[in-house]
């Protein structure tokens, strides 16, 4: 077995301590575009705690993706310029509170070496727990390192993704992003210059900074919230998406959604460029 494979597979980091407040919760909601209409009470519930008529602040389920920003199994020593998010799968064990002290346990699940010049996919998970040790969310991420691979890992095949229904979508919605959205979203933790520095973006092969894949992921959660979840975060059990192409800040994301019982399938595209940006999306409601 490859020593590099064994090194990556053994990475583990338990008991990482984090804390967040309602400020981070509201910033994340704003970062994925909620609150663009300052009179929309459904969206204000995620970015404003209410004053004359107090109300509990709602937490976007995918806030789990930044609640313990920086948590991970350990240093992977990858070519950072060539690393992109491949997939995210979050299981929600209970609704996230608006403020909390949490712990994060991270470990590598599997490593898929695609071969020399083809990159490597590293799948790892982080389990978020509250102060009582109860699970809040389990995050499974697939990191695609385009500049690595070919180190002789086992010949493994990644699991098949969720299948999108072949019929016409049950709903289609447009969600507009702002030209400065990546500059806001990066304040949630992801300071990767690919999303803010034009020079760095060009070095990575993009004409200008791209929107964070995890911001697009949050946008798809927002799409399900406003269509089939009635803006109820507690309805979410799972939210899965594969990143297939980047969004540039300022573009309009078009979501196609299919409802089959408590399973919502979705894909997202940018029509102006004719590209699909999210594939094989699945939300489980309950």
mmCIF file with all atom_site columns, N, CA, C and O in Angstrom, residues 215-261:
data_model
loop_
_atom_site.group_PDB
_atom_site.id
_atom_site.type_symbol
_atom_site.label_atom_id
_atom_site.label_alt_id
_atom_site.label_comp_id
_atom_site.label_asym_id
_atom_site.label_entity_id
_atom_site.label_seq_id
_atom_site.pdbx_PDB_ins_code
_atom_site.Cartn_x
_atom_site.Cartn_y
_atom_site.Cartn_z
_atom_site.occupancy
_atom_site.B_iso_or_equiv
_atom_site.pdbx_formal_charge
_atom_site.auth_seq_id
_atom_site.auth_comp_id
_atom_site.auth_asym_id
_atom_site.auth_atom_id
_atom_site.pdbx_PDB_model_num
ATOM 1   N N  . UNK A 1 215 ? -20.786 28.509 -0.799  1.00 0.00 ? 215 UNK A N  1
ATOM 2   C CA . UNK A 1 215 ? -21.822 29.540 -0.866  1.00 0.00 ? 215 UNK A CA 1
ATOM 3   C C  . UNK A 1 215 ? -22.932 29.077 -1.806  1.00 0.00 ? 215 UNK A C  1
ATOM 4   O O  . UNK A 1 215 ? -24.119 29.204 -1.493  1.00 0.00 ? 215 UNK A O  1
ATOM 5   N N  . UNK A 1 216 ? -22.542 28.504 -2.947  1.00 0.00 ? 216 UNK A N  1
ATOM 6   C CA . UNK A 1 216 ? -23.536 27.955 -3.866  1.00 0.00 ? 216 UNK A CA 1
ATOM 7   C C  . UNK A 1 216 ? -24.316 26.838 -3.181  1.00 0.00 ? 216 UNK A C  1
ATOM 8   O O  . UNK A 1 216 ? -25.534 26.715 -3.356  1.00 0.00 ? 216 UNK A O  1
ATOM 9   N N  . UNK A 1 217 ? -23.632 26.032 -2.398  1.00 0.00 ? 217 UNK A N  1
ATOM 10  C CA . UNK A 1 217 ? -24.287 24.971 -1.626  1.00 0.00 ? 217 UNK A CA 1
ATOM 11  C C  . UNK A 1 217 ? -25.339 25.570 -0.692  1.00 0.00 ? 217 UNK A C  1
ATOM 12  O O  . UNK A 1 217 ? -26.469 25.089 -0.601  1.00 0.00 ? 217 UNK A O  1
ATOM 13  N N  . UNK A 1 218 ? -24.976 26.648 0.012   1.00 0.00 ? 218 UNK A N  1
ATOM 14  C CA . UNK A 1 218 ? -25.933 27.320 0.883   1.00 0.00 ? 218 UNK A CA 1
ATOM 15  C C  . UNK A 1 218 ? -27.097 27.910 0.115   1.00 0.00 ? 218 UNK A C  1
ATOM 16  O O  . UNK A 1 218 ? -28.238 27.913 0.593   1.00 0.00 ? 218 UNK A O  1
ATOM 17  N N  . UNK A 1 219 ? -26.824 28.406 -1.093  1.00 0.00 ? 219 UNK A N  1
ATOM 18  C CA . UNK A 1 219 ? -27.891 28.950 -1.931  1.00 0.00 ? 219 UNK A CA 1
ATOM 19  C C  . UNK A 1 219 ? -28.904 27.864 -2.290  1.00 0.00 ? 219 UNK A C  1
ATOM 20  O O  . UNK A 1 219 ? -30.113 28.107 -2.314  1.00 0.00 ? 219 UNK A O  1
ATOM 21  N N  . UNK A 1 220 ? -28.422 26.638 -2.541  1.00 0.00 ? 220 UNK A N  1
ATOM 22  C CA . UNK A 1 220 ? -29.371 25.555 -2.858  1.00 0.00 ? 220 UNK A CA 1
ATOM 23  C C  . UNK A 1 220 ? -30.197 25.180 -1.627  1.00 0.00 ? 220 UNK A C  1
ATOM 24  O O  . UNK A 1 220 ? -31.371 24.833 -1.750  1.00 0.00 ? 220 UNK A O  1
ATOM 25  N N  . UNK A 1 221 ? -29.604 25.284 -0.433  1.00 0.00 ? 221 UNK A N  1
ATOM 26  C CA . UNK A 1 221 ? -30.381 25.068 0.792   1.00 0.00 ? 221 UNK A CA 1
ATOM 27  C C  . UNK A 1 221 ? -31.461 26.138 0.912   1.00 0.00 ? 221 UNK A C  1
ATOM 28  O O  . UNK A 1 221 ? -32.616 25.845 1.247   1.00 0.00 ? 221 UNK A O  1
ATOM 29  N N  . UNK A 1 222 ? -31.083 27.366 0.620   1.00 0.00 ? 222 UNK A N  1
ATOM 30  C CA . UNK A 1 222 ? -32.038 28.483 0.619   1.00 0.00 ? 222 UNK A CA 1
ATOM 31  C C  . UNK A 1 222 ? -33.166 28.204 -0.359  1.00 0.00 ? 222 UNK A C  1
ATOM 32  O O  . UNK A 1 222 ? -34.339 28.487 -0.073  1.00 0.00 ? 222 UNK A O  1
ATOM 33  N N  . UNK A 1 223 ? -32.847 27.640 -1.527  1.00 0.00 ? 223 UNK A N  1
ATOM 34  C CA . UNK A 1 223 ? -33.877 27.333 -2.520  1.00 0.00 ? 223 UNK A CA 1
ATOM 35  C C  . UNK A 1 223 ? -34.892 26.325 -2.017  1.00 0.00 ? 223 UNK A C  1
ATOM 36  O O  . UNK A 1 223 ? -36.099 26.456 -2.263  1.00 0.00 ? 223 UNK A O  1
ATOM 37  N N  . UNK A 1 224 ? -34.408 25.310 -1.302  1.00 0.00 ? 224 UNK A N  1
ATOM 38  C CA . UNK A 1 224 ? -35.332 24.315 -0.735  1.00 0.00 ? 224 UNK A CA 1
ATOM 39  C C  . UNK A 1 224 ? -36.125 24.930 0.419   1.00 0.00 ? 224 UNK A C  1
ATOM 40  O O  . UNK A 1 224 ? -37.322 24.668 0.573   1.00 0.00 ? 224 UNK A O  1
ATOM 41  N N  . UNK A 1 225 ? -35.476 25.766 1.224   1.00 0.00 ? 225 UNK A N  1
ATOM 42  C CA . UNK A 1 225 ? -36.168 26.442 2.324   1.00 0.00 ? 225 UNK A CA 1
ATOM 43  C C  . UNK A 1 225 ? -37.385 27.205 1.823   1.00 0.00 ? 225 UNK A C  1
ATOM 44  O O  . UNK A 1 225 ? -38.470 27.136 2.410   1.00 0.00 ? 225 UNK A O  1
ATOM 45  N N  . UNK A 1 226 ? -37.210 27.949 0.719   1.00 0.00 ? 226 UNK A N  1
ATOM 46  C CA . UNK A 1 226 ? -38.282 28.834 0.259   1.00 0.00 ? 226 UNK A CA 1
ATOM 47  C C  . UNK A 1 226 ? -39.330 28.134 -0.584  1.00 0.00 ? 226 UNK A C  1
ATOM 48  O O  . UNK A 1 226 ? -40.390 28.711 -0.852  1.00 0.00 ? 226 UNK A O  1
ATOM 49  N N  . UNK A 1 227 ? -39.084 26.889 -0.973  1.00 0.00 ? 227 UNK A N  1
ATOM 50  C CA . UNK A 1 227 ? -40.048 26.183 -1.812  1.00 0.00 ? 227 UNK A CA 1
ATOM 51  C C  . UNK A 1 227 ? -40.792 25.087 -1.050  1.00 0.00 ? 227 UNK A C  1
ATOM 52  O O  . UNK A 1 227 ? -41.998 25.174 -0.843  1.00 0.00 ? 227 UNK A O  1
ATOM 53  N N  . UNK A 1 228 ? -40.064 24.083 -0.611  1.00 0.00 ? 228 UNK A N  1
ATOM 54  C CA . UNK A 1 228 ? -40.720 22.901 -0.021  1.00 0.00 ? 228 UNK A CA 1
ATOM 55  C C  . UNK A 1 228 ? -40.590 22.793 1.493   1.00 0.00 ? 228 UNK A C  1
ATOM 56  O O  . UNK A 1 228 ? -41.219 21.914 2.095   1.00 0.00 ? 228 UNK A O  1
ATOM 57  N N  . UNK A 1 229 ? -39.806 23.643 2.136   1.00 0.00 ? 229 UNK A N  1
ATOM 58  C CA . UNK A 1 229 ? -39.616 23.533 3.585   1.00 0.00 ? 229 UNK A CA 1
ATOM 59  C C  . UNK A 1 229 ? -40.331 24.633 4.361   1.00 0.00 ? 229 UNK A C  1
ATOM 60  O O  . UNK A 1 229 ? -40.244 24.665 5.592   1.00 0.00 ? 229 UNK A O  1
ATOM 61  N N  . UNK A 1 230 ? -41.025 25.530 3.659   1.00 0.00 ? 230 UNK A N  1
ATOM 62  C CA . UNK A 1 230 ? -41.787 26.596 4.308   1.00 0.00 ? 230 UNK A CA 1
ATOM 63  C C  . UNK A 1 230 ? -40.926 27.387 5.300   1.00 0.00 ? 230 UNK A C  1
ATOM 64  O O  . UNK A 1 230 ? -41.372 27.760 6.370   1.00 0.00 ? 230 UNK A O  1
ATOM 65  N N  . UNK A 1 231 ? -39.665 27.612 4.934   1.00 0.00 ? 231 UNK A N  1
ATOM 66  C CA . UNK A 1 231 ? -38.711 28.373 5.742   1.00 0.00 ? 231 UNK A CA 1
ATOM 67  C C  . UNK A 1 231 ? -38.523 27.781 7.146   1.00 0.00 ? 231 UNK A C  1
ATOM 68  O O  . UNK A 1 231 ? -38.230 28.499 8.098   1.00 0.00 ? 231 UNK A O  1
ATOM 69  N N  . UNK A 1 232 ? -38.678 26.471 7.266   1.00 0.00 ? 232 UNK A N  1
ATOM 70  C CA . UNK A 1 232 ? -38.540 25.792 8.563   1.00 0.00 ? 232 UNK A CA 1
ATOM 71  C C  . UNK A 1 232 ? -37.235 24.998 8.607   1.00 0.00 ? 232 UNK A C  1
ATOM 72  O O  . UNK A 1 232 ? -37.139 23.909 8.026   1.00 0.00 ? 232 UNK A O  1
ATOM 73  N N  . UNK A 1 233 ? -36.197 25.505 9.287   1.00 0.00 ? 233 UNK A N  1
ATOM 74  C CA . UNK A 1 233 ? -34.917 24.789 9.333   1.00 0.00 ? 233 UNK A CA 1
ATOM 75  C C  . UNK A 1 233 ? -35.011 23.408 9.970   1.00 0.00 ? 233 UNK A C  1
ATOM 76  O O  . UNK A 1 233 ? -34.250 22.506 9.622   1.00 0.00 ? 233 UNK A O  1
ATOM 77  N N  . UNK A 1 234 ? -35.950 23.237 10.906  1.00 0.00 ? 234 UNK A N  1
ATOM 78  C CA . UNK A 1 234 ? -36.060 21.956 11.605  1.00 0.00 ? 234 UNK A CA 1
ATOM 79  C C  . UNK A 1 234 ? -36.569 20.840 10.703  1.00 0.00 ? 234 UNK A C  1
ATOM 80  O O  . UNK A 1 234 ? -36.527 19.665 11.084  1.00 0.00 ? 234 UNK A O  1
ATOM 81  N N  . UNK A 1 235 ? -37.037 21.190 9.486   1.00 0.00 ? 235 UNK A N  1
ATOM 82  C CA . UNK A 1 235 ? -37.544 20.171 8.559   1.00 0.00 ? 235 UNK A CA 1
ATOM 83  C C  . UNK A 1 235 ? -36.412 19.412 7.871   1.00 0.00 ? 235 UNK A C  1
ATOM 84  O O  . UNK A 1 235 ? -36.628 18.340 7.304   1.00 0.00 ? 235 UNK A O  1
ATOM 85  N N  . UNK A 1 236 ? -35.192 19.951 7.907   1.00 0.00 ? 236 UNK A N  1
ATOM 86  C CA . UNK A 1 236 ? -34.080 19.359 7.163   1.00 0.00 ? 236 UNK A CA 1
ATOM 87  C C  . UNK A 1 236 ? -33.473 18.175 7.904   1.00 0.00 ? 236 UNK A C  1
ATOM 88  O O  . UNK A 1 236 ? -33.152 18.258 9.087   1.00 0.00 ? 236 UNK A O  1
ATOM 89  N N  . UNK A 1 237 ? -33.299 17.071 7.173   1.00 0.00 ? 237 UNK A N  1
ATOM 90  C CA . UNK A 1 237 ? -32.623 15.884 7.703   1.00 0.00 ? 237 UNK A CA 1
ATOM 91  C C  . UNK A 1 237 ? -31.278 15.670 7.013   1.00 0.00 ? 237 UNK A C  1
ATOM 92  O O  . UNK A 1 237 ? -30.353 15.147 7.614   1.00 0.00 ? 237 UNK A O  1
ATOM 93  N N  . UNK A 1 238 ? -31.186 16.048 5.726   1.00 0.00 ? 238 UNK A N  1
ATOM 94  C CA . UNK A 1 238 ? -29.955 15.861 4.960   1.00 0.00 ? 238 UNK A CA 1
ATOM 95  C C  . UNK A 1 238 ? -29.961 16.821 3.777   1.00 0.00 ? 238 UNK A C  1
ATOM 96  O O  . UNK A 1 238 ? -31.021 17.143 3.231   1.00 0.00 ? 238 UNK A O  1
ATOM 97  N N  . UNK A 1 239 ? -28.756 17.282 3.401   1.00 0.00 ? 239 UNK A N  1
ATOM 98  C CA . UNK A 1 239 ? -28.629 18.138 2.222   1.00 0.00 ? 239 UNK A CA 1
ATOM 99  C C  . UNK A 1 239 ? -27.322 17.777 1.523   1.00 0.00 ? 239 UNK A C  1
ATOM 100 O O  . UNK A 1 239 ? -26.242 17.904 2.105   1.00 0.00 ? 239 UNK A O  1
ATOM 101 N N  . UNK A 1 240 ? -27.436 17.297 0.281   1.00 0.00 ? 240 UNK A N  1
ATOM 102 C CA . UNK A 1 240 ? -26.291 16.778 -0.476  1.00 0.00 ? 240 UNK A CA 1
ATOM 103 C C  . UNK A 1 240 ? -26.196 17.501 -1.811  1.00 0.00 ? 240 UNK A C  1
ATOM 104 O O  . UNK A 1 240 ? -27.216 17.759 -2.458  1.00 0.00 ? 240 UNK A O  1
ATOM 105 N N  . UNK A 1 241 ? -24.974 17.812 -2.248  1.00 0.00 ? 241 UNK A N  1
ATOM 106 C CA . UNK A 1 241 ? -24.789 18.414 -3.573  1.00 0.00 ? 241 UNK A CA 1
ATOM 107 C C  . UNK A 1 241 ? -23.390 18.133 -4.090  1.00 0.00 ? 241 UNK A C  1
ATOM 108 O O  . UNK A 1 241 ? -22.437 18.035 -3.316  1.00 0.00 ? 241 UNK A O  1
ATOM 109 N N  . UNK A 1 242 ? -23.290 18.006 -5.409  1.00 0.00 ? 242 UNK A N  1
ATOM 110 C CA . UNK A 1 242 ? -21.997 17.876 -6.086  1.00 0.00 ? 242 UNK A CA 1
ATOM 111 C C  . UNK A 1 242 ? -21.717 19.158 -6.853  1.00 0.00 ? 242 UNK A C  1
ATOM 112 O O  . UNK A 1 242 ? -22.582 19.682 -7.553  1.00 0.00 ? 242 UNK A O  1
ATOM 113 N N  . UNK A 1 243 ? -20.492 19.648 -6.735  1.00 0.00 ? 243 UNK A N  1
ATOM 114 C CA . UNK A 1 243 ? -20.104 20.877 -7.423  1.00 0.00 ? 243 UNK A CA 1
ATOM 115 C C  . UNK A 1 243 ? -19.535 20.515 -8.792  1.00 0.00 ? 243 UNK A C  1
ATOM 116 O O  . UNK A 1 243 ? -18.566 19.760 -8.880  1.00 0.00 ? 243 UNK A O  1
ATOM 117 N N  . UNK A 1 244 ? -20.132 21.051 -9.843  1.00 0.00 ? 244 UNK A N  1
ATOM 118 C CA . UNK A 1 244 ? -19.695 20.675 -11.187 1.00 0.00 ? 244 UNK A CA 1
ATOM 119 C C  . UNK A 1 244 ? -19.077 21.822 -11.972 1.00 0.00 ? 244 UNK A C  1
ATOM 120 O O  . UNK A 1 244 ? -18.347 21.596 -12.934 1.00 0.00 ? 244 UNK A O  1
ATOM 121 N N  . UNK A 1 245 ? -19.366 23.069 -11.578 1.00 0.00 ? 245 UNK A N  1
ATOM 122 C CA . UNK A 1 245 ? -18.794 24.227 -12.261 1.00 0.00 ? 245 UNK A CA 1
ATOM 123 C C  . UNK A 1 245 ? -18.964 25.443 -11.357 1.00 0.00 ? 245 UNK A C  1
ATOM 124 O O  . UNK A 1 245 ? -19.942 25.511 -10.597 1.00 0.00 ? 245 UNK A O  1
ATOM 125 N N  . UNK A 1 246 ? -18.049 26.398 -11.397 1.00 0.00 ? 246 UNK A N  1
ATOM 126 C CA . UNK A 1 246 ? -18.164 27.547 -10.499 1.00 0.00 ? 246 UNK A CA 1
ATOM 127 C C  . UNK A 1 246 ? -19.197 28.571 -10.943 1.00 0.00 ? 246 UNK A C  1
ATOM 128 O O  . UNK A 1 246 ? -19.533 28.669 -12.124 1.00 0.00 ? 246 UNK A O  1
ATOM 129 N N  . UNK A 1 247 ? -19.690 29.310 -9.968  1.00 0.00 ? 247 UNK A N  1
ATOM 130 C CA . UNK A 1 247 ? -20.546 30.472 -10.197 1.00 0.00 ? 247 UNK A CA 1
ATOM 131 C C  . UNK A 1 247 ? -19.663 31.705 -10.049 1.00 0.00 ? 247 UNK A C  1
ATOM 132 O O  . UNK A 1 247 ? -18.790 31.762 -9.177  1.00 0.00 ? 247 UNK A O  1
ATOM 133 N N  . UNK A 1 248 ? -19.864 32.690 -10.918 1.00 0.00 ? 248 UNK A N  1
ATOM 134 C CA . UNK A 1 248 ? -19.174 33.965 -10.764 1.00 0.00 ? 248 UNK A CA 1
ATOM 135 C C  . UNK A 1 248 ? -20.123 34.931 -10.053 1.00 0.00 ? 248 UNK A C  1
ATOM 136 O O  . UNK A 1 248 ? -21.309 35.023 -10.411 1.00 0.00 ? 248 UNK A O  1
ATOM 137 N N  . UNK A 1 249 ? -19.644 35.631 -9.025  1.00 0.00 ? 249 UNK A N  1
ATOM 138 C CA . UNK A 1 249 ? -20.502 36.568 -8.298  1.00 0.00 ? 249 UNK A CA 1
ATOM 139 C C  . UNK A 1 249 ? -21.216 37.531 -9.246  1.00 0.00 ? 249 UNK A C  1
ATOM 140 O O  . UNK A 1 249 ? -20.607 38.095 -10.150 1.00 0.00 ? 249 UNK A O  1
ATOM 141 N N  . UNK A 1 250 ? -22.514 37.691 -9.028  1.00 0.00 ? 250 UNK A N  1
ATOM 142 C CA . UNK A 1 250 ? -23.340 38.547 -9.878  1.00 0.00 ? 250 UNK A CA 1
ATOM 143 C C  . UNK A 1 250 ? -24.213 37.757 -10.825 1.00 0.00 ? 250 UNK A C  1
ATOM 144 O O  . UNK A 1 250 ? -25.161 38.302 -11.411 1.00 0.00 ? 250 UNK A O  1
ATOM 145 N N  . UNK A 1 251 ? -23.918 36.465 -10.989 1.00 0.00 ? 251 UNK A N  1
ATOM 146 C CA . UNK A 1 251 ? -24.722 35.633 -11.888 1.00 0.00 ? 251 UNK A CA 1
ATOM 147 C C  . UNK A 1 251 ? -26.012 35.174 -11.204 1.00 0.00 ? 251 UNK A C  1
ATOM 148 O O  . UNK A 1 251 ? -26.124 35.177 -9.977  1.00 0.00 ? 251 UNK A O  1
ATOM 149 N N  . UNK A 1 252 ? -26.973 34.771 -12.024 1.00 0.00 ? 252 UNK A N  1
ATOM 150 C CA . UNK A 1 252 ? -28.233 34.226 -11.527 1.00 0.00 ? 252 UNK A CA 1
ATOM 151 C C  . UNK A 1 252 ? -28.171 32.701 -11.561 1.00 0.00 ? 252 UNK A C  1
ATOM 152 O O  . UNK A 1 252 ? -27.829 32.111 -12.584 1.00 0.00 ? 252 UNK A O  1
ATOM 153 N N  . UNK A 1 253 ? -28.468 32.099 -10.418 1.00 0.00 ? 253 UNK A N  1
ATOM 154 C CA . UNK A 1 253 ? -28.490 30.644 -10.301 1.00 0.00 ? 253 UNK A CA 1
ATOM 155 C C  . UNK A 1 253 ? -29.927 30.167 -10.470 1.00 0.00 ? 253 UNK A C  1
ATOM 156 O O  . UNK A 1 253 ? -30.829 30.617 -9.753  1.00 0.00 ? 253 UNK A O  1
ATOM 157 N N  . UNK A 1 254 ? -30.151 29.285 -11.427 1.00 0.00 ? 254 UNK A N  1
ATOM 158 C CA . UNK A 1 254 ? -31.475 28.713 -11.671 1.00 0.00 ? 254 UNK A CA 1
ATOM 159 C C  . UNK A 1 254 ? -31.522 27.305 -11.102 1.00 0.00 ? 254 UNK A C  1
ATOM 160 O O  . UNK A 1 254 ? -30.709 26.451 -11.476 1.00 0.00 ? 254 UNK A O  1
ATOM 161 N N  . UNK A 1 255 ? -32.434 27.080 -10.169 1.00 0.00 ? 255 UNK A N  1
ATOM 162 C CA . UNK A 1 255 ? -32.588 25.760 -9.544  1.00 0.00 ? 255 UNK A CA 1
ATOM 163 C C  . UNK A 1 255 ? -33.800 25.028 -10.111 1.00 0.00 ? 255 UNK A C  1
ATOM 164 O O  . UNK A 1 255 ? -34.896 25.589 -10.171 1.00 0.00 ? 255 UNK A O  1
ATOM 165 N N  . UNK A 1 256 ? -33.596 23.789 -10.521 1.00 0.00 ? 256 UNK A N  1
ATOM 166 C CA . UNK A 1 256 ? -34.683 22.883 -10.867 1.00 0.00 ? 256 UNK A CA 1
ATOM 167 C C  . UNK A 1 256 ? -34.883 21.939 -9.690  1.00 0.00 ? 256 UNK A C  1
ATOM 168 O O  . UNK A 1 256 ? -33.911 21.380 -9.163  1.00 0.00 ? 256 UNK A O  1
ATOM 169 N N  . UNK A 1 257 ? -36.142 21.756 -9.259  1.00 0.00 ? 257 UNK A N  1
ATOM 170 C CA . UNK A 1 257 ? -36.421 20.920 -8.101  1.00 0.00 ? 257 UNK A CA 1
ATOM 171 C C  . UNK A 1 257 ? -37.489 19.886 -8.420  1.00 0.00 ? 257 UNK A C  1
ATOM 172 O O  . UNK A 1 257 ? -38.456 20.173 -9.148  1.00 0.00 ? 257 UNK A O  1
ATOM 173 N N  . UNK A 1 258 ? -37.319 18.696 -7.860  1.00 0.00 ? 258 UNK A N  1
ATOM 174 C CA . UNK A 1 258 ? -38.273 17.598 -8.015  1.00 0.00 ? 258 UNK A CA 1
ATOM 175 C C  . UNK A 1 258 ? -38.650 17.098 -6.618  1.00 0.00 ? 258 UNK A C  1
ATOM 176 O O  . UNK A 1 258 ? -37.754 16.882 -5.786  1.00 0.00 ? 258 UNK A O  1
ATOM 177 N N  . UNK A 1 259 ? -39.931 16.902 -6.358  1.00 0.00 ? 259 UNK A N  1
ATOM 178 C CA . UNK A 1 259 ? -40.373 16.413 -5.047  1.00 0.00 ? 259 UNK A CA 1
ATOM 179 C C  . UNK A 1 259 ? -40.928 15.007 -5.173  1.00 0.00 ? 259 UNK A C  1
ATOM 180 O O  . UNK A 1 259 ? -41.845 14.759 -5.957  1.00 0.00 ? 259 UNK A O  1
ATOM 181 N N  . UNK A 1 260 ? -40.374 14.090 -4.411  1.00 0.00 ? 260 UNK A N  1
ATOM 182 C CA . UNK A 1 260 ? -40.870 12.716 -4.340  1.00 0.00 ? 260 UNK A CA 1
ATOM 183 C C  . UNK A 1 260 ? -40.969 12.339 -2.869  1.00 0.00 ? 260 UNK A C  1
ATOM 184 O O  . UNK A 1 260 ? -39.973 11.958 -2.238  1.00 0.00 ? 260 UNK A O  1
ATOM 185 N N  . UNK A 1 261 ? -42.165 12.499 -2.313  1.00 0.00 ? 261 UNK A N  1
ATOM 186 C CA . UNK A 1 261 ? -42.334 12.262 -0.889  1.00 0.00 ? 261 UNK A CA 1
ATOM 187 C C  . UNK A 1 261 ? -41.532 13.277 -0.092  1.00 0.00 ? 261 UNK A C  1
ATOM 188 O O  . UNK A 1 261 ? -41.658 14.484 -0.302  1.00 0.00 ? 261 UNK A O  1
#
